[in-house]
Structures are given as structure tokens and as C-alpha cells.
Coordinates of C-alpha atoms and ligand atoms in Angstrom, one line a residue:
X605 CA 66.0 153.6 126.0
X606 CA 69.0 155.8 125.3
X607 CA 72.1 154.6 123.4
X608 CA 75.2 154.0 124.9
X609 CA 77.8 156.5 123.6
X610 CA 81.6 155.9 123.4
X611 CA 83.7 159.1 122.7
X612 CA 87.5 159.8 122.2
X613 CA 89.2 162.1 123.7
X614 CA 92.5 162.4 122.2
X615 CA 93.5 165.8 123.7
X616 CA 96.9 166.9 122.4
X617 CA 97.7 163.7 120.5
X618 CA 98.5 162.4 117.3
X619 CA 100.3 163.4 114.0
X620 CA 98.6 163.4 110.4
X621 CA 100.2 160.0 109.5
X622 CA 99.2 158.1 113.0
X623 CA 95.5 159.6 112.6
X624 CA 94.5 158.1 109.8
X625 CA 95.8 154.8 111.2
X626 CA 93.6 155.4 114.2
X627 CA 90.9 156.0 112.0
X628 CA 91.2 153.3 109.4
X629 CA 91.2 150.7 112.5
X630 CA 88.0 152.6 113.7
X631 CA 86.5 152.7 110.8
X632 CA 87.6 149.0 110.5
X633 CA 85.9 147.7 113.5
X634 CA 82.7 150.3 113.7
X635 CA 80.2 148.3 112.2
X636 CA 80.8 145.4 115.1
X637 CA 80.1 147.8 117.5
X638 CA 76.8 149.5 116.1
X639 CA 75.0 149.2 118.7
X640 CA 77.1 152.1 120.6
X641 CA 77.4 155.6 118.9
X642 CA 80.9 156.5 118.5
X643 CA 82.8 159.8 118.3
X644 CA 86.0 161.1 118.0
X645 CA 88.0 164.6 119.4
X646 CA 90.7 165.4 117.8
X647 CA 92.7 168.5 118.1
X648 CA 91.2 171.2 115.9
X649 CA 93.9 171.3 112.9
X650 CA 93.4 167.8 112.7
X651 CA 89.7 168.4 111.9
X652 CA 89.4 168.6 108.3
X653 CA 91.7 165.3 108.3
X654 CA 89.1 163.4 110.4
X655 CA 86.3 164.9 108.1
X656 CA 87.4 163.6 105.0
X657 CA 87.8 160.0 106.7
X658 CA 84.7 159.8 108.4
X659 CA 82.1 161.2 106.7
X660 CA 81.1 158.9 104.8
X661 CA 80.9 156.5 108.1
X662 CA 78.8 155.9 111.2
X663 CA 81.3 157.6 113.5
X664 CA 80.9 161.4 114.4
X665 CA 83.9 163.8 115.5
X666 CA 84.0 166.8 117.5
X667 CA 86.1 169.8 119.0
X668 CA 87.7 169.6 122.3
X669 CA 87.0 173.2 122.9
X670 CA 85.3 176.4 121.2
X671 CA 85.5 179.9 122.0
X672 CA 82.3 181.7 124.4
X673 CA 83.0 184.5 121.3
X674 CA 81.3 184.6 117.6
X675 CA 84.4 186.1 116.4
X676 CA 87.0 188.9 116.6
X677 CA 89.9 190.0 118.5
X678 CA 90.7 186.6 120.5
X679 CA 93.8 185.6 118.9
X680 CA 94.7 181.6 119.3
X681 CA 90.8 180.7 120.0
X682 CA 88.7 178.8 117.4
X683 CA 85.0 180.2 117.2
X684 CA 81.6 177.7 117.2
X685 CA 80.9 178.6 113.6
X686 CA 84.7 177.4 112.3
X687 CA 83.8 174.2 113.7
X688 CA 80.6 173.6 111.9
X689 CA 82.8 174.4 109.0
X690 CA 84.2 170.8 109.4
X691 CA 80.9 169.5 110.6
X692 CA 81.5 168.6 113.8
X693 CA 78.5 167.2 116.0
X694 CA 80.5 167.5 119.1
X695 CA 81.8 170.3 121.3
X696 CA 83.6 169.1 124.8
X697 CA 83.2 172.3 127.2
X698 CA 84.7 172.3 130.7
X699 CA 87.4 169.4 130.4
X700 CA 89.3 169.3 134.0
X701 CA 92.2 170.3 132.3
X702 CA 90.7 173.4 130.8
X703 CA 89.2 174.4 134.2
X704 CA 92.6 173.8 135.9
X705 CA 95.6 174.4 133.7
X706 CA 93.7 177.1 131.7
X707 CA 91.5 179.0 134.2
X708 CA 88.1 178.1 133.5
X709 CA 85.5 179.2 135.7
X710 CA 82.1 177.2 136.0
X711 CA 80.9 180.9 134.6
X712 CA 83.3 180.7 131.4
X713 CA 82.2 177.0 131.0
X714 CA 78.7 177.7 131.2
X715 CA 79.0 180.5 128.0
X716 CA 80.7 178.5 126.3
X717 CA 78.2 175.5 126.8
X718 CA 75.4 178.3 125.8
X719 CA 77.4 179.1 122.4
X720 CA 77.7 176.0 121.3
X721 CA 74.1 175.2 121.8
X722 CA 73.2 178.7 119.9
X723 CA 74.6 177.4 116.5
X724 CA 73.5 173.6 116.9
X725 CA 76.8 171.8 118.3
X726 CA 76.1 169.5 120.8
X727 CA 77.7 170.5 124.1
X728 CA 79.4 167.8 126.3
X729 CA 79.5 169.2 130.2
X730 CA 82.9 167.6 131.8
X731 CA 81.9 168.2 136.0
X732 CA 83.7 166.2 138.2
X733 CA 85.5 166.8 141.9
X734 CA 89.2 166.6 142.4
X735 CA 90.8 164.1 145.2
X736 CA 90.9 166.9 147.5
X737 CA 87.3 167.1 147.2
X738 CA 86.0 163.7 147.5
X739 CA 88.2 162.8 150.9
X740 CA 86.4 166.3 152.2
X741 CA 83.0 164.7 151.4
X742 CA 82.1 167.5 149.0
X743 CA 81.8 165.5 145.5
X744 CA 78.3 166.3 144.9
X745 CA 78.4 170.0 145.9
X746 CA 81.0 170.4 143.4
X747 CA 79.1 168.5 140.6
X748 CA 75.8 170.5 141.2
X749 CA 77.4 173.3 141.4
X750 CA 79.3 172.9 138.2
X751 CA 76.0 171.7 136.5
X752 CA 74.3 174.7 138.3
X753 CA 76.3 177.2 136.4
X754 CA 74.5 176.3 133.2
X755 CA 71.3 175.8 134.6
X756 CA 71.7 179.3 135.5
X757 CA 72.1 180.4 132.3
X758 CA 70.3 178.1 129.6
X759 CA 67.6 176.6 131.9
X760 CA 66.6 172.9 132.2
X761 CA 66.3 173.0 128.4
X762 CA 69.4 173.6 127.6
X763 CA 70.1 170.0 128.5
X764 CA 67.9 168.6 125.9
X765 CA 70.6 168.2 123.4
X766 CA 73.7 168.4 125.5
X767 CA 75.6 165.1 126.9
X768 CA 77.3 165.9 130.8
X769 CA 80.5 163.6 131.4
X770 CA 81.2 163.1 134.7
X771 CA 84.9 162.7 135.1
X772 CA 86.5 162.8 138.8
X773 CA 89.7 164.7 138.1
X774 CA 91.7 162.2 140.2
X775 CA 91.0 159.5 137.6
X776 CA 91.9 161.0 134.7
X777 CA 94.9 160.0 133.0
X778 CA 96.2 158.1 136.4
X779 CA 94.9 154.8 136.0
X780 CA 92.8 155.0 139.1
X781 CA 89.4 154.2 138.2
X782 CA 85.7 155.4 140.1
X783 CA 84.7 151.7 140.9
X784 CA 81.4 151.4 139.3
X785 CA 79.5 151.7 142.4
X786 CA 81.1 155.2 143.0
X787 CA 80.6 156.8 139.9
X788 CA 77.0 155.2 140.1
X789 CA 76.6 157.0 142.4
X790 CA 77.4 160.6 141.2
X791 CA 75.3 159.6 138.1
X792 CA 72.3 158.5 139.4
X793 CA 72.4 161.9 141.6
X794 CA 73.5 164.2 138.3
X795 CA 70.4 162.5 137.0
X796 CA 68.0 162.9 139.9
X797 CA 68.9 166.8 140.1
X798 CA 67.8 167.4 136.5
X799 CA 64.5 165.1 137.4
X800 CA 64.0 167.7 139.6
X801 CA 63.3 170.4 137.0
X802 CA 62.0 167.5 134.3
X803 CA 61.9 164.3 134.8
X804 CA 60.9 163.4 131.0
X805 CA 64.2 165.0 130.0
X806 CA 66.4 163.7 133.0
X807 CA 65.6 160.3 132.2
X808 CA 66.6 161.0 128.0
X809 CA 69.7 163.1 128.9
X810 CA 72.9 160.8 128.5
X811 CA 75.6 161.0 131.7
X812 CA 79.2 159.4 130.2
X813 CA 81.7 158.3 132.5
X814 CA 85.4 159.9 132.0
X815 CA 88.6 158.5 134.1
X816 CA 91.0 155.9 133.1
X817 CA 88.0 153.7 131.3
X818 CA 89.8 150.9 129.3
X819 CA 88.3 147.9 128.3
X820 CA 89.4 146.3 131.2
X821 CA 86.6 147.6 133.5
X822 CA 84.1 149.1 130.8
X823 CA 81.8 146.8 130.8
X824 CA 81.5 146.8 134.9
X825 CA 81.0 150.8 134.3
X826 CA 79.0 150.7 131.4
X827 CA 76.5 147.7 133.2
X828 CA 75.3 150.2 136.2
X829 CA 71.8 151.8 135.5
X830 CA 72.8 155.5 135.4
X831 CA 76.2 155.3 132.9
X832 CA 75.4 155.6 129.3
X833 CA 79.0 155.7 127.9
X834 CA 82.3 156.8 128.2
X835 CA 84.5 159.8 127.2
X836 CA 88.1 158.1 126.7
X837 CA 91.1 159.6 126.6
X838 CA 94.7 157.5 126.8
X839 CA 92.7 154.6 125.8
X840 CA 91.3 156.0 122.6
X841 CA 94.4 156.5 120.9
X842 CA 93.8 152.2 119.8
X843 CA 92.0 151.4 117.8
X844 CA 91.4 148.2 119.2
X845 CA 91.3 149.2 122.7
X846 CA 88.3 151.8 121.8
X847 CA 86.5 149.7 119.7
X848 CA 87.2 147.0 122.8
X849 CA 85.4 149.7 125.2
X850 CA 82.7 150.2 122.8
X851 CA 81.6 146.6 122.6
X852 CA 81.5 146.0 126.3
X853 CA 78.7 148.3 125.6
X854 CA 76.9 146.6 123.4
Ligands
PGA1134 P1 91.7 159.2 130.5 O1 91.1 160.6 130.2 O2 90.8 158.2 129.9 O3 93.1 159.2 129.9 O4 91.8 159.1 132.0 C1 89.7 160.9 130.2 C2 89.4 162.3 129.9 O5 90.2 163.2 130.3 O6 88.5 162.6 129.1

């Protein structure tokens, strides 16, 4: 049985002050919703912050983002091993808005999936297909071959661990939601492909859902067979509107 997962993606939100709000109102309502495991994504300087308030709670935190380097000469980027400084459990690789405002290839994605894994963060795989690519029919090309990048390099195994969030870029942050049947869909096949290579581990990997998820139509999304949780981003910044997402999946 795998656990449904709620995670926030606050992307390039938030000030010291309205943080710990957030997080006094998760920390608030967590224990109603323990049943689903919760995590947050601040941006990195907020990590220490989030740290202090949550470690002594049931919800985890992660990075948005890590470098594919150890270390060195990469000015601006934050490296794997500066994140388990703060004990994250959590690295998001491949958001849409990495791959399209800051040129990430499935390639660059993949490495930095791979580096994560090395030093024991937990990868979460964004893949999804822009509205350009579902009206051309071409959704689950794009997904396998997003997914394909990493197989390439880390094998079947490489999953073991990692959580894939499949967010169709035309639903993020536009209120335009996959109906549940639609993204469904794209689960069930995400799934069957790794079944292919291992079934044991297909059916134990967990597939989130990512795109305007509010707790309006969560609990339509998080009833089909094949969508183990969410990853949320405008509607994570409430606390009550997360922990409202979180219950529908309890
Ligand atoms: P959204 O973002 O919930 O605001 O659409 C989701 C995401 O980008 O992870």
C-alpha cells in the first residue's frame, strides 16, 4: 500500500516572518492529516528557518533544486551536500520552470537526479508535456522520454527511492486542472513503463500529480488508482488550503 504524499512547492515565495506563519498553521493541523506524508520546498535561504520549525515534527522539507556538481567554480548554485547540511529529505529535479525558463535538458535533469541519489536525497522527477504537446497527441512521448533520460543513466533502480511528479506544464500555476481521468491516464502509463523493467518496484514507486491541485478537486485526483499525492504550488502557501488538500487524501 503506498502512502499518499502531499508536498509544497512554494517556488520563489515567502519572507522569514510569513514562513513561520505558514509553518505554525502546518504544524497546527499535521497531526489531523497523519495519514498523508507531508513536505515542504522552500527556497534554499529559507532552509535553516524551516529546519528549526520542523524538526522536531512529522513534516519533512526539501530543496527545490541542487547543483549536478559536488562543488567548485559554479557560482550562484547550491551543491547536494549543502542541503543535507539542513537535512533535507527532498530534492525537486526537473520542475517545468527549470526546464523552460532556465534551460534544462532531460540530460542536465537526469545528472542532477543521479546526484542527489549519490548522497541519499530523495529525487522528485517533475515530467510533464506542455499544451502544445498534448493538442499534437504526443503527451506520452514526451513523458517517456523525459523519464527515459534517467533510466539511461541510473537504471530501473534508480527509482527505488525517488518520487516522479507528473505535472502537465499547461496546468501549472493557470488554474486549469488535468481532470482526473486525464492525468490517470499519464499515471497509470508512467507506472506501466517502469513495470516493464520491475514490476515489484513500479507498483511501490509513488507518481504525484502537479497542476493547479487545490482542495477543490483533490480528492477527485487523489481517488484514481495510479495518483499517490500531490506536489502544490499556489495552493501551499495556506496553511489551511494544504492541510485541506492533504485530508482529501486521507
Ligand atoms: P501550481 O504549481 O499548483 O501553482 O499549479 C504546481 C507546481 O508547479 O509544482
Amino acid at each position: 500500500m503506498r502512502r499518499k504524499f502531499v508536498a509544497g512547492n512554494w517556488k520563489m515565495n515567502g519572507s522569514a516572518n510569513s514562513i513561520r506563519e505558514l509553518l505554525q498553521g502546518i504544524r497546527e493541523g499535521a497531526a489531523e492529516v497523519a495519514a498523508v506524508e507531508l513536505a515542504v520546498f522552500p527556497s534554499f535561504v529559507y532552509l535553516g528557518l524551516v529546519e528549526q520549525q520542523l524538526s522536531d515534527s512529522s513534516v519533512g522539507w526539501g530543496a527545490q533544486n541542487l547543483s549536478e556538481h559536488a562543488s567548485g567554480a559554479h557560482t550562484g548554485e547550491v551543491a547536494g551536500s549543502m542541503l543535507q547540511d539542513f537535512h533535507c529529505d527532498y530534492v525537486i529535479v526537473g520542475h517545468s520552470e527549470r526546464r523552460t525558463l532556465y534551460g534544462e535538458t532531460d540530460e542536465i535533469v537526469a545528472r542532477k537526479f543521479a546526484t542527489a541519489r549519490k548522497i541519499g536525497l530523495k529525487p522528485i522527477l517533475c515530467v510533464g508535456e506542455t499544451l502544445q504537446e498534448r493538442e499534437q497527441g504526443v503527451t506520452e512521448a514526451v513523458v517517456e522520454r523525459q523519464i527515459k533520460a534517467v533510466l539511461d543513466l541510473e537504471g530501473i533502480s534508480g527509482f527505488a527511492d525517488a518520487v516522479i511528479a507528473y505535472e502537465p506544464v499547461w496546468a501549472i500555476g493557470t488554474g486549469r486542472t488535468a481532470t482526473a481521468g486525464q492525468a490517470q491516464e499519464v499515471h497509470a502509463f508512467i507506472r506501466a513503463k517502469l513495470a516493464q523493467l520491475d514490476s515489484a518496484l513500479a507498483s511501490q514507486v509513488c507518481i504525484l500529480y502537479g497542476g493547479s491541485m487545490k482542495a477543490a478537486n483533490a480528492a477527485e485526483l487523489l481517488a484514481m488508482p495510479d495518483i499517490d499525492g500531490g506536489l502544490i504550488g499556489g495552493a501551499s502557501l495556506e496553511a489551511k488550503e494544504f492541510l485541506a488538500i492533504a485530508k482529501a487524501g486521507c
